[in-house]
Coordinates of C-alpha atoms in Angstrom, one line a residue:
M934 CA 11.3 -47.1 -6.0
K935 CA 9.3 -44.3 -7.7
K936 CA 6.2 -42.8 -6.2
I937 CA 3.3 -43.4 -8.6
T938 CA 0.0 -41.5 -8.1
V939 CA -3.1 -42.4 -10.1
I940 CA -5.8 -39.7 -10.1
D941 CA -9.3 -40.4 -11.3
G942 CA -12.9 -39.2 -10.8
Q943 CA -16.5 -40.1 -11.7
G944 CA -16.8 -43.8 -11.0
G945 CA -13.0 -44.5 -11.1
R946 CA -13.1 -47.1 -13.8
M947 CA -10.1 -45.7 -15.7
G948 CA -8.0 -45.5 -12.5
K949 CA -9.2 -49.0 -11.4
T950 CA -8.1 -50.5 -14.7
I951 CA -4.7 -48.7 -14.6
I952 CA -4.1 -49.9 -11.0
E953 CA -5.0 -53.5 -11.8
Q954 CA -2.6 -53.5 -14.8
L955 CA 0.2 -51.8 -13.0
K956 CA -0.1 -54.2 -10.0
K957 CA -0.1 -57.2 -12.4
E958 CA 3.1 -56.1 -14.1
F959 CA 4.8 -54.4 -11.1
P960 CA 3.5 -56.2 -8.0
D961 CA 6.0 -54.6 -5.6
Q962 CA 5.4 -51.1 -6.9
E963 CA 3.6 -48.9 -4.4
L964 CA 0.7 -47.1 -5.8
L965 CA -1.3 -44.1 -4.4
A966 CA -4.8 -43.7 -5.6
I967 CA -6.5 -40.3 -5.3
G968 CA -10.1 -40.0 -6.3
T969 CA -11.8 -36.7 -6.9
N970 CA -14.7 -38.4 -5.1
S971 CA -15.0 -41.3 -2.7
I972 CA -16.5 -43.7 -5.3
A973 CA -13.4 -43.3 -7.5
T974 CA -11.1 -43.8 -4.5
A975 CA -12.9 -46.9 -3.4
A976 CA -12.8 -48.4 -6.9
M977 CA -9.0 -47.9 -7.1
L978 CA -8.4 -49.2 -3.6
K979 CA -10.4 -52.3 -4.5
A980 CA -8.2 -52.7 -7.6
G981 CA -5.1 -53.0 -5.4
A982 CA -3.8 -49.5 -4.7
D983 CA -1.6 -49.5 -1.6
H984 CA -3.0 -46.2 -0.3
G985 CA -5.9 -44.0 -1.1
A986 CA -7.3 -40.5 -0.4
T987 CA -10.1 -38.3 -1.7
G988 CA -10.4 -34.7 -2.7
E989 CA -8.5 -31.5 -3.3
N990 CA -5.9 -31.5 -0.6
P991 CA -4.6 -35.1 -1.3
V992 CA -4.1 -34.1 -5.0
I993 CA -2.2 -31.0 -3.9
V994 CA 0.0 -32.9 -1.4
A995 CA 0.7 -35.9 -3.8
A996 CA 1.6 -33.5 -6.6
R997 CA 4.5 -32.1 -4.5
D998 CA 6.4 -35.4 -4.3
S999 CA 5.2 -37.9 -6.8
D1000 CA 7.6 -39.1 -9.5
I1001 CA 4.8 -40.2 -11.9
I1002 CA 1.2 -38.9 -12.0
I1003 CA -1.3 -40.8 -14.2
G1004 CA -4.8 -39.7 -15.0
P1005 CA -7.2 -38.3 -17.6
I1006 CA -6.1 -35.1 -19.3
G1007 CA -8.8 -33.3 -17.4
I1008 CA -6.7 -33.4 -14.1
V1009 CA -4.8 -30.4 -15.5
M1010 CA -8.0 -28.5 -16.5
A1011 CA -10.0 -26.6 -13.9
D1012 CA -13.6 -27.6 -13.7
S1013 CA -13.2 -30.7 -15.8
L1014 CA -14.6 -34.1 -15.0
F1015 CA -18.0 -32.4 -14.7
G1016 CA -16.6 -30.0 -12.1
E1017 CA -14.8 -32.5 -9.9
V1018 CA -11.3 -31.0 -10.7
T1019 CA -11.0 -27.7 -8.8
P1020 CA -8.7 -24.9 -10.0
A1021 CA -6.3 -25.7 -7.1
M1022 CA -6.1 -29.4 -8.2
A1023 CA -5.4 -28.6 -11.8
A1024 CA -2.7 -26.0 -10.8
A1025 CA -1.0 -28.5 -8.4
V1026 CA -0.8 -31.2 -11.0
G1027 CA 0.2 -28.8 -13.8
R1028 CA 3.0 -27.4 -11.6
S1029 CA 4.2 -30.8 -10.4
R1030 CA 7.7 -31.9 -11.2
A1031 CA 6.3 -35.4 -11.7
F1032 CA 6.3 -37.0 -15.1
Q1033 CA 2.7 -36.8 -16.1
I1034 CA 1.0 -39.4 -18.2
L1035 CA -2.2 -37.8 -19.2
M1036 CA -4.8 -39.9 -21.0
P1037 CA -6.7 -38.2 -23.8
V1038 CA -10.2 -38.8 -22.8
S1039 CA -12.6 -36.5 -24.7
R1040 CA -15.7 -36.8 -22.6
C1041 CA -15.8 -33.5 -20.7
N1042 CA -15.8 -30.8 -23.4
H1043 CA -12.1 -31.2 -24.2
Y1044 CA -10.7 -32.4 -27.4
V1045 CA -7.0 -32.8 -28.0
V1046 CA -6.2 -32.4 -31.7
G1047 CA -3.8 -35.0 -33.1
C1048 CA -4.8 -37.7 -30.7
E1049 CA -6.1 -40.9 -32.2
D1050 CA -9.6 -42.1 -31.3
L1051 CA -8.5 -45.1 -29.2
S1052 CA -10.4 -47.4 -27.0
M1053 CA -9.8 -47.2 -23.2
N1054 CA -7.9 -50.5 -23.4
E1055 CA -5.6 -49.2 -26.1
I1056 CA -5.0 -46.0 -24.1
I1057 CA -4.2 -48.0 -21.0
A1058 CA -1.8 -50.2 -22.9
L1059 CA 0.1 -47.1 -24.0
V1060 CA 0.2 -45.9 -20.4
L1061 CA 1.7 -49.2 -19.3
K1062 CA 4.3 -49.0 -22.1
K1063 CA 5.4 -45.6 -20.9
V1064 CA 5.5 -46.6 -17.2
R1065 CA 7.7 -49.6 -18.2
T1066 CA 10.3 -47.2 -19.7
L1067 CA 10.2 -44.9 -16.6
L1068 CA 10.7 -47.8 -14.2

């Protein structure tokens, strides 16, 4: 079984929805939720994550041995998510050997040219499609 880590910040709505959908489709898959703050972690745990942790060090540790990391594109950009992503977090995720599924959310002064303007539900459907091929 692959180690899947979902990282989110702010209120954790994106991570919560990803966890709910992954658990619905892959009920036996173990999921680790890491919030950049405790509110995000709590939301993802409530959604069904098997384990949860909060903050910089859990991101760094999980990045070492995760097979798949899912989160907003800001998790690889220092100071994104309104400052919740530290330089050490961004570096750890960016250096990770995990397959990274980064969601193109353009709310924090980042715009990825070439990405379609999709709704959150459409982005999450694409995430699930990619996870299916990896599992």
